[in-house]
Structure formats: C-alpha cells, structure tokens
mmCIF file of C-alpha atoms in Angstrom:
data_model
loop_
_atom_site.group_PDB
_atom_site.id
_atom_site.type_symbol
_atom_site.label_atom_id
_atom_site.label_comp_id
_atom_site.label_asym_id
_atom_site.label_seq_id
_atom_site.Cartn_x
_atom_site.Cartn_y
_atom_site.Cartn_z
ATOM 1 C CA UNK A 165 103.644 -9.914 60.885
ATOM 2 C CA UNK A 166 100.835 -8.289 62.661
ATOM 3 C CA UNK A 167 97.438 -8.679 61.101
ATOM 4 C CA UNK A 168 95.810 -5.666 59.432
ATOM 5 C CA UNK A 169 92.658 -4.746 61.103
ATOM 6 C CA UNK A 170 90.149 -3.065 58.741
ATOM 7 C CA UNK A 171 87.727 -0.729 60.291
ATOM 8 C CA UNK A 172 84.154 -0.745 58.969
ATOM 9 C CA UNK A 173 82.886 2.609 57.788
ATOM 10 C CA UNK A 174 79.774 3.775 59.389
ATOM 11 C CA UNK A 175 76.780 4.181 56.998
ATOM 12 C CA UNK A 176 75.064 7.502 56.971
ATOM 13 C CA UNK A 177 71.344 7.016 57.158
ATOM 14 C CA UNK A 178 68.734 9.679 56.543
ATOM 15 C CA UNK A 179 65.271 9.190 57.764
ATOM 16 C CA UNK A 180 62.267 10.013 55.658
ATOM 17 C CA UNK A 181 61.392 12.878 57.942
ATOM 18 C CA UNK A 182 64.812 14.365 57.430
ATOM 19 C CA UNK A 183 64.590 13.948 53.615
ATOM 20 C CA UNK A 184 61.213 15.630 53.611
ATOM 21 C CA UNK A 185 62.583 18.569 55.589
ATOM 22 C CA UNK A 186 65.520 18.925 53.184
ATOM 23 C CA UNK A 187 63.303 18.901 50.083
ATOM 24 C CA UNK A 188 60.922 21.342 51.668
ATOM 25 C CA UNK A 189 63.746 23.696 52.449
ATOM 26 C CA UNK A 190 65.117 23.436 48.898
ATOM 27 C CA UNK A 191 61.694 24.129 47.407
ATOM 28 C CA UNK A 192 61.172 27.077 49.705
ATOM 29 C CA UNK A 193 64.575 28.455 48.796
ATOM 30 C CA UNK A 194 63.955 28.091 45.060
ATOM 31 C CA UNK A 195 60.555 29.646 45.426
ATOM 32 C CA UNK A 196 61.900 32.684 47.224
ATOM 33 C CA UNK A 197 64.885 32.904 44.909
ATOM 34 C CA UNK A 198 62.864 32.781 41.693
ATOM 35 C CA UNK A 199 60.299 35.197 43.100
ATOM 36 C CA UNK A 200 62.927 37.839 43.814
ATOM 37 C CA UNK A 201 65.085 37.203 40.723
ATOM 38 C CA UNK A 202 64.587 36.458 37.022
ATOM 39 C CA UNK A 203 67.393 33.942 36.670
ATOM 40 C CA UNK A 204 65.145 31.107 35.429
ATOM 41 C CA UNK A 205 62.722 33.280 33.517
ATOM 42 C CA UNK A 206 64.258 32.650 30.113
ATOM 43 C CA UNK A 207 64.804 28.961 30.770
ATOM 44 C CA UNK A 208 61.277 28.444 32.007
ATOM 45 C CA UNK A 209 59.830 30.320 29.060
ATOM 46 C CA UNK A 210 61.867 28.251 26.652
ATOM 47 C CA UNK A 211 60.836 25.034 28.419
ATOM 48 C CA UNK A 212 57.219 26.176 28.283
ATOM 49 C CA UNK A 213 57.586 26.802 24.550
ATOM 50 C CA UNK A 214 58.738 23.241 23.976
ATOM 51 C CA UNK A 215 56.574 21.429 26.492
ATOM 52 C CA UNK A 216 53.695 23.415 27.903
ATOM 53 C CA UNK A 217 52.482 25.210 24.772
ATOM 54 C CA UNK A 218 52.253 22.075 22.576
ATOM 55 C CA UNK A 219 50.544 20.326 25.458
ATOM 56 C CA UNK A 220 48.055 23.171 25.739
ATOM 57 C CA UNK A 221 47.506 23.119 21.984
ATOM 58 C CA UNK A 222 46.870 19.392 22.119
ATOM 59 C CA UNK A 223 44.434 19.829 24.979
ATOM 60 C CA UNK A 224 42.692 22.631 23.068
ATOM 61 C CA UNK A 225 42.472 20.486 19.909
ATOM 62 C CA UNK A 226 41.070 17.527 21.813
ATOM 63 C CA UNK A 227 38.655 19.796 23.626
ATOM 64 C CA UNK A 228 37.496 21.342 20.359
ATOM 65 C CA UNK A 229 37.051 17.899 18.780
ATOM 66 C CA UNK A 230 35.032 16.675 21.759
ATOM 67 C CA UNK A 231 32.933 19.843 21.681
ATOM 68 C CA UNK A 232 32.244 19.351 17.951
ATOM 69 C CA UNK A 233 31.282 15.730 18.507
ATOM 70 C CA UNK A 234 29.019 16.773 21.353
ATOM 71 C CA UNK A 235 27.337 19.337 19.101
ATOM 72 C CA UNK A 236 26.976 16.741 16.346
ATOM 73 C CA UNK A 237 25.433 14.252 18.766
ATOM 74 C CA UNK A 238 23.017 16.912 19.968
ATOM 75 C CA UNK A 239 22.138 17.771 16.348
ATOM 76 C CA UNK A 240 21.757 14.069 15.518
ATOM 77 C CA UNK A 241 19.405 13.665 18.451
ATOM 78 C CA UNK A 242 17.355 16.597 17.193
ATOM 79 C CA UNK A 243 17.342 15.176 13.646
ATOM 80 C CA UNK A 244 16.212 11.750 14.891
ATOM 81 C CA UNK A 245 13.427 13.347 16.912
ATOM 82 C CA UNK A 246 12.377 15.420 13.887
ATOM 83 C CA UNK A 247 12.542 12.342 11.657
ATOM 84 C CA UNK A 248 10.280 10.473 14.059
ATOM 85 C CA UNK A 249 7.768 13.327 14.019
ATOM 86 C CA UNK A 250 7.896 13.496 10.211
ATOM 87 C CA UNK A 251 7.452 9.731 9.918
ATOM 88 C CA UNK A 252 4.403 9.898 12.165
ATOM 89 C CA UNK A 253 3.016 12.691 9.986
ATOM 90 C CA UNK A 254 3.737 10.654 6.835
ATOM 91 C CA UNK A 255 1.974 7.629 8.336
ATOM 92 C CA UNK A 256 -1.029 9.746 9.239
ATOM 93 C CA UNK A 257 -1.120 11.358 5.782
ATOM 94 C CA UNK A 258 -0.833 7.917 4.177
ATOM 95 C CA UNK A 259 -3.807 6.693 6.187
ATOM 96 C CA UNK A 260 -5.799 9.783 5.262
ATOM 97 C CA UNK A 261 -4.810 9.452 1.593
ATOM 98 C CA UNK A 262 -5.842 5.791 1.531
ATOM 99 C CA UNK A 263 -9.158 6.727 3.105
ATOM 100 C CA UNK A 264 -9.673 9.486 0.541
ATOM 101 C CA UNK A 265 -8.898 7.060 -2.279
ATOM 102 C CA UNK A 266 -11.347 4.548 -0.815
ATOM 103 C CA UNK A 267 -13.985 7.261 -0.471
ATOM 104 C CA UNK A 268 -13.337 8.358 -4.046
ATOM 105 C CA UNK A 269 -13.588 4.769 -5.271
ATOM 106 C CA UNK A 270 -16.874 4.258 -3.443
ATOM 107 C CA UNK A 271 -18.153 7.604 -4.706
ATOM 108 C CA UNK A 272 -17.342 6.629 -8.290
ATOM 109 C CA UNK A 273 -19.106 3.298 -7.782
ATOM 110 C CA UNK A 274 -22.165 5.030 -6.357
ATOM 111 C CA UNK A 275 -22.124 7.548 -9.204
ATOM 112 C CA UNK A 276 -21.964 4.693 -11.728
ATOM 113 C CA UNK A 277 -24.835 2.928 -9.982
ATOM 114 C CA UNK A 278 -26.840 6.140 -9.991
ATOM 115 C CA UNK A 279 -26.240 6.640 -13.717
ATOM 116 C CA UNK A 280 -27.145 2.986 -14.320
ATOM 117 C CA UNK A 281 -30.283 3.415 -12.254
ATOM 118 C CA UNK A 282 -31.248 6.453 -14.336
ATOM 119 C CA UNK A 283 -30.525 4.619 -17.601
ATOM 120 C CA UNK A 284 -32.940 1.852 -16.581
ATOM 121 C CA UNK A 285 -35.408 3.995 -14.684
ATOM 122 C CA UNK A 286 -38.349 1.827 -15.826
ATOM 123 C CA UNK A 287 -37.144 -0.957 -13.520
ATOM 124 C CA UNK A 288 -37.559 -0.905 -9.754
ATOM 125 C CA UNK A 289 -34.151 -1.611 -8.151
ATOM 126 C CA UNK A 290 -32.414 -1.861 -4.783
ATOM 127 C CA UNK A 291 -28.723 -1.558 -4.010
ATOM 128 C CA UNK A 292 -26.720 -4.413 -2.509
ATOM 129 C CA UNK A 293 -23.135 -5.022 -1.480
ATOM 130 C CA UNK A 294 -21.033 -8.006 -2.518
ATOM 131 C CA UNK A 295 -20.006 -9.832 0.666
ATOM 132 C CA UNK A 296 -18.205 -12.895 -0.724
ATOM 133 C CA UNK A 297 -17.000 -14.476 -3.946
ATOM 134 C CA UNK A 298 -16.351 -18.100 -4.851
ATOM 135 C CA UNK A 299 -13.309 -17.249 -6.989
ATOM 136 C CA UNK A 300 -10.267 -15.171 -6.090
ATOM 137 C CA UNK A 301 -9.951 -12.817 -9.067
ATOM 138 C CA UNK A 302 -13.203 -13.012 -11.042
ATOM 139 C CA UNK A 303 -16.767 -12.692 -9.817
ATOM 140 C CA UNK A 304 -18.291 -15.603 -11.723
ATOM 141 C CA UNK A 305 -20.487 -16.282 -8.693
ATOM 142 C CA UNK A 306 -20.838 -14.281 -5.510
ATOM 143 C CA UNK A 307 -23.087 -13.468 -2.577
ATOM 144 C CA UNK A 308 -24.834 -10.171 -1.840
ATOM 145 C CA UNK A 309 -26.194 -8.829 1.455
ATOM 146 C CA UNK A 310 -29.859 -8.672 0.400
ATOM 147 C CA UNK A 311 -32.296 -11.589 0.461
ATOM 148 C CA UNK A 312 -35.887 -12.666 1.078
ATOM 149 C CA UNK A 313 -36.457 -10.174 3.876
ATOM 150 C CA UNK A 314 -35.593 -7.367 1.437
ATOM 151 C CA UNK A 315 -37.841 -8.830 -1.293
ATOM 152 C CA UNK A 316 -35.145 -10.457 -3.434
ATOM 153 C CA UNK A 317 -36.244 -13.547 -5.395
ATOM 154 C CA UNK A 318 -34.659 -16.152 -7.648
ATOM 155 C CA UNK A 319 -34.045 -14.984 -11.247
ATOM 156 C CA UNK A 320 -33.967 -11.316 -10.328
ATOM 157 C CA UNK A 321 -31.502 -9.592 -12.658
ATOM 158 C CA UNK A 322 -28.378 -7.986 -11.202
ATOM 159 C CA UNK A 323 -26.582 -4.987 -12.728
ATOM 160 C CA UNK A 324 -23.467 -2.937 -12.029
ATOM 161 C CA UNK A 325 -21.037 -0.646 -13.827
ATOM 162 C CA UNK A 326 -22.694 -0.048 -17.191
ATOM 163 C CA UNK A 327 -24.829 -3.133 -17.606
ATOM 164 C CA UNK A 328 -25.720 -6.719 -16.829
ATOM 165 C CA UNK A 329 -23.912 -8.736 -14.179
ATOM 166 C CA UNK A 330 -26.065 -11.863 -13.909
ATOM 167 C CA UNK A 331 -29.071 -13.206 -12.013
ATOM 168 C CA UNK A 332 -30.013 -14.449 -8.571
ATOM 169 C CA UNK A 333 -30.023 -18.260 -8.316
ATOM 170 C CA UNK A 334 -30.743 -18.746 -4.602
ATOM 171 C CA UNK A 335 -31.831 -16.615 -1.663
ATOM 172 C CA UNK A 336 -31.611 -16.627 2.118
ATOM 173 C CA UNK A 337 -33.167 -14.355 4.746
ATOM 174 C CA UNK A 338 -30.632 -11.556 4.251
ATOM 175 C CA UNK A 339 -28.403 -12.790 1.445
ATOM 176 C CA UNK A 340 -28.596 -14.081 -2.116
ATOM 177 C CA UNK A 341 -26.273 -15.935 -4.467
ATOM 178 C CA UNK A 342 -25.665 -14.539 -7.945
ATOM 179 C CA UNK A 343 -24.362 -16.310 -11.053
ATOM 180 C CA UNK A 344 -22.740 -13.844 -13.433
ATOM 181 C CA UNK A 345 -22.729 -13.916 -17.232
ATOM 182 C CA UNK A 346 -19.008 -14.825 -17.278
ATOM 183 C CA UNK A 347 -19.683 -18.180 -15.581
ATOM 184 C CA UNK A 348 -19.150 -21.279 -17.707
ATOM 185 C CA UNK A 349 -22.762 -22.276 -16.967
ATOM 186 C CA UNK A 350 -24.232 -18.946 -18.121
ATOM 187 C CA UNK A 351 -26.099 -18.496 -21.390
ATOM 188 C CA UNK A 352 -28.022 -15.359 -22.406
ATOM 189 C CA UNK A 353 -30.289 -14.705 -25.371
ATOM 190 C CA UNK A 354 -29.080 -11.387 -26.763
ATOM 191 C CA UNK A 355 -29.526 -8.909 -29.594
ATOM 192 C CA UNK A 356 -27.147 -6.665 -31.497
ATOM 193 C CA UNK A 357 -28.705 -3.300 -30.754
ATOM 194 C CA UNK A 358 -27.845 -1.631 -34.081
ATOM 195 C CA UNK A 359 -29.143 -4.419 -36.346
ATOM 196 C CA UNK A 360 -31.549 -6.451 -34.144
ATOM 197 C CA UNK A 361 -29.675 -9.637 -35.048
ATOM 198 C CA UNK A 362 -30.072 -12.291 -32.366
ATOM 199 C CA UNK A 363 -27.246 -14.323 -30.866
ATOM 200 C CA UNK A 364 -26.356 -16.360 -27.789
ATOM 201 C CA UNK A 365 -23.806 -14.977 -25.307
ATOM 202 C CA UNK A 366 -22.036 -17.661 -23.263
ATOM 203 C CA UNK A 367 -19.811 -17.259 -20.254
ATOM 204 C CA UNK A 368 -16.213 -18.496 -20.320
ATOM 205 C CA UNK A 369 -13.826 -18.124 -17.414
ATOM 206 C CA UNK A 370 -10.929 -19.155 -19.639
ATOM 207 C CA UNK A 371 -11.731 -16.416 -22.147
ATOM 208 C CA UNK A 372 -12.374 -13.704 -19.545
ATOM 209 C CA UNK A 373 -9.102 -14.548 -17.816
ATOM 210 C CA UNK A 374 -7.056 -14.599 -21.033
ATOM 211 C CA UNK A 375 -8.310 -11.472 -22.805
ATOM 212 C CA UNK A 376 -11.252 -10.041 -20.830
ATOM 213 C CA UNK A 377 -13.972 -11.284 -23.187
ATOM 214 C CA UNK A 378 -16.812 -13.808 -23.205
ATOM 215 C CA UNK A 379 -18.164 -15.778 -26.169
ATOM 216 C CA UNK A 380 -21.081 -15.450 -28.553
ATOM 217 C CA UNK A 381 -22.474 -17.831 -31.161
ATOM 218 C CA UNK A 382 -25.477 -18.475 -33.467
ATOM 219 C CA UNK A 383 -25.358 -14.976 -34.915
ATOM 220 C CA UNK A 384 -27.268 -14.860 -38.198
ATOM 221 C CA UNK A 385 -25.716 -12.061 -40.238
ATOM 222 C CA UNK A 386 -25.775 -12.950 -43.954
ATOM 223 C CA UNK A 387 -25.464 -9.322 -45.031
ATOM 224 C CA UNK A 388 -22.474 -8.620 -42.744
ATOM 225 C CA UNK A 389 -24.265 -5.818 -40.971
ATOM 226 C CA UNK A 390 -22.801 -6.549 -37.541
ATOM 227 C CA UNK A 391 -19.486 -4.818 -36.824
ATOM 228 C CA UNK A 392 -16.868 -4.841 -34.098
ATOM 229 C CA UNK A 393 -17.890 -2.361 -31.395
ATOM 230 C CA UNK A 394 -21.650 -2.863 -31.772
ATOM 231 C CA UNK A 395 -23.639 -2.973 -28.534
ATOM 232 C CA UNK A 396 -25.093 -6.288 -27.401
ATOM 233 C CA UNK A 397 -28.174 -6.215 -25.123
ATOM 234 C CA UNK A 398 -30.528 -8.767 -23.615
ATOM 235 C CA UNK A 399 -33.240 -9.792 -26.064
ATOM 236 C CA UNK A 400 -37.021 -9.952 -25.776
ATOM 237 C CA UNK A 401 -37.029 -13.738 -26.123
ATOM 238 C CA UNK A 402 -34.974 -14.421 -22.981
ATOM 239 C CA UNK A 403 -36.982 -15.949 -20.144
ATOM 240 C CA UNK A 404 -34.409 -15.113 -17.433
ATOM 241 C CA UNK A 405 -33.320 -11.598 -18.339
ATOM 242 C CA UNK A 406 -35.339 -8.458 -18.840
ATOM 243 C CA UNK A 407 -34.945 -6.943 -22.332
ATOM 244 C CA UNK A 408 -32.637 -4.121 -23.308
ATOM 245 C CA UNK A 409 -29.970 -4.472 -20.586
ATOM 246 C CA UNK A 410 -26.478 -3.841 -21.962
ATOM 247 C CA UNK A 411 -24.278 -6.940 -21.971
ATOM 248 C CA UNK A 412 -21.223 -5.567 -23.763
ATOM 249 C CA UNK A 413 -19.642 -4.836 -27.135
ATOM 250 C CA UNK A 414 -18.698 -7.037 -30.099
ATOM 251 C CA UNK A 415 -14.958 -7.649 -29.859
ATOM 252 C CA UNK A 416 -14.335 -10.104 -32.707
ATOM 253 C CA UNK A 417 -16.367 -11.908 -35.378
ATOM 254 C CA UNK A 418 -15.682 -15.086 -37.320
ATOM 255 C CA UNK A 419 -17.762 -17.344 -39.550
ATOM 256 C CA UNK A 420 -18.826 -20.609 -37.954
ATOM 257 C CA UNK A 421 -17.900 -23.957 -39.469
ATOM 258 C CA UNK A 422 -21.409 -24.362 -40.894
ATOM 259 C CA UNK A 423 -20.978 -21.124 -42.903
ATOM 260 C CA UNK A 424 -24.490 -20.146 -41.869
ATOM 261 C CA UNK A 425 -23.885 -18.305 -38.605
ATOM 262 C CA UNK A 426 -21.122 -16.348 -36.979
ATOM 263 C CA UNK A 427 -19.398 -16.538 -33.623
ATOM 264 C CA UNK A 428 -16.875 -14.460 -31.746
ATOM 265 C CA UNK A 429 -16.261 -12.604 -28.541
ATOM 266 C CA UNK A 430 -17.940 -9.854 -26.531
ATOM 267 C CA UNK A 431 -16.260 -7.413 -24.165
ATOM 268 C CA UNK A 432 -18.543 -7.177 -21.102
ATOM 269 C CA UNK A 433 -19.812 -3.762 -20.004
ATOM 270 C CA UNK A 434 -18.992 -4.700 -16.391
ATOM 271 C CA UNK A 435 -15.561 -5.075 -14.816
ATOM 272 C CA UNK A 436 -15.895 -8.573 -13.376
ATOM 273 C CA UNK A 437 -12.572 -8.348 -11.567
ATOM 274 C CA UNK A 438 -13.900 -5.543 -9.335
ATOM 275 C CA UNK A 439 -17.413 -5.760 -7.927
ATOM 276 C CA UNK A 440 -18.415 -4.073 -4.687
ATOM 277 C CA UNK A 441 -21.927 -2.704 -5.076
ATOM 278 C CA UNK A 442 -24.653 -3.903 -7.433
ATOM 279 C CA UNK A 443 -28.262 -3.130 -8.295
ATOM 280 C CA UNK A 444 -30.913 -5.834 -8.057
ATOM 281 C CA UNK A 445 -33.876 -5.392 -10.417
ATOM 282 C CA UNK A 446 -36.945 -6.197 -8.340
ATOM 283 C CA UNK A 447 -38.952 -8.099 -10.976
ATOM 284 C CA UNK A 448 -38.782 -11.331 -12.956
ATOM 285 C CA UNK A 449 -39.058 -11.938 -16.648
ATOM 286 C CA UNK A 450 -42.407 -13.639 -17.170
ATOM 287 C CA UNK A 451 -41.444 -16.107 -19.914
ATOM 288 C CA UNK A 452 -39.767 -19.479 -20.417
ATOM 289 C CA UNK A 453 -36.983 -20.229 -22.806
ATOM 290 C CA UNK A 454 -33.221 -20.228 -22.226
#
C-alpha cells in the first residue's frame, strides 16, 4: 500500500503595510459612501442618542460642577481676605477702645483728685503716682514716685478717692513708702463728724478682704447718737494725721464687752483695691499722741 503523502497548505501572510493600506481604503470608501448617501444617518443618530448625548450631558454636568466649585473657591478666597481685613479692623478698634477706657479711667481719677483737692483746699498738696505695692490685691503699703527732692517728708498725709489713704513712713530721693489705714499696724484717732464722738480706727487686712471694712473701737456713745452711715474723720487729737480728713462711714456698731464703749466696722472712703494716683499733703501734724 503506497503511503499517503499530505501536502502542507501554504499560510497566507499579510504584512502590516498591506493591512494599513486595506484599512485606509475601507475608511476612504466608507467616508465617500456616507458623504454621498444617507444610509447610516438614522443608525448614527440613534447611536448618538444612546452614547454621545449622555456622554455630552455627563461632560456638561461635570463641567458645571467644576465651574461652581471654582466660583465657590474664588468666593471663599474673597471671604477669607475680607475676614482678615475685618479682623485687623476689629483688633485696631479693640486697641483704640482699650486706650479710650484707660484714658477715661485716668480722667475719672484726675477728676476725683481735683475734687478732693478742692474739698481740702486749705492744705498744700502735690500729686504722685503709685509705682509699686507690697501686696497683690490690696494697697496696705505701697511706694509713690515722689520723695525728698520733691519735698516729701515722713508723716506727710496721703489722700485719694474721697479721703484718707495713709501716711508716709520713709522717703528716698524720688520715692516714698506709704502705710495705708487698712494695714494691720495702722491706728488713727478719729471723730464721728455728726456727733463729735471720738473713736479709734484700726486697720485689718482680714476684715478689708472679707467684707471691705476696717475696724473701730473705744467709741463712747452712751446716748446712742452714732448711727450706721455716719461720717468718720480724723480728729484734732491725732499727732500723725491732720484733722477733718474723711476716713469712711460707720458700717456696723456693737457694744463692747465692758458695756462702756462700742466697737464695729467702718467702710473706707477710698477703694484700696485700686490706687493709681494720690495726693500728698505737704505738711505735718505738729503734735504727739497716737
């Protein structure tokens, strides 16, 4: 039996150049054909309705969204810039307002000192500024910016607000130390202005811190003439304080344990938690006593 000889088929190969020419020819044919006919018009329109139009709508939506975000970012940038300008204006106005409040505070202090000066016009006085205090919240002792070179001497009386602050206890060339009437070491011979009853006013940091008062004792008032609210002034018998300077007002009265005198509290005429400027009376009391 003779063997069957199978012949191998030859493979048809197309080069890339040939494929390119074929595709180019097909495209050219379709281009000319569709240009001169309307065969694919309906199909293309339908395809565009399903594919191109939604795509265009999506692109338009995305574009609109991006445009809106761009506008919002631009507006945000403008708002931030405006906010910065407004904040700078607020800061400037705050500074100016604080300065106005400080000026008003100083003006009120100066007005009070002027009125105090007029109330005690018989005394020669100079103004001084408080430059330091030995306590944080209460001016029981403090230093002023006037001293020997300005004529200040020990035991000169010091006033502020509506009345007596204390007295000078030591002096330097351009400064002086003052002990106020609220100090625990302070004691002042005083008089109830309405009745001329004498008493002793004593400083008490504990009392001034608890209820804003200082203490009094040795008040002789057998007829109960002294009342809450009466003015208390420095007396003629004090050797450290000039007479008639307002100390404060009777706040409370109680009978002492000996049943002969009364004691109680006095509300000072001066705010001893705020002292900035004071008046120094430029003369000493020429007596000895308390």
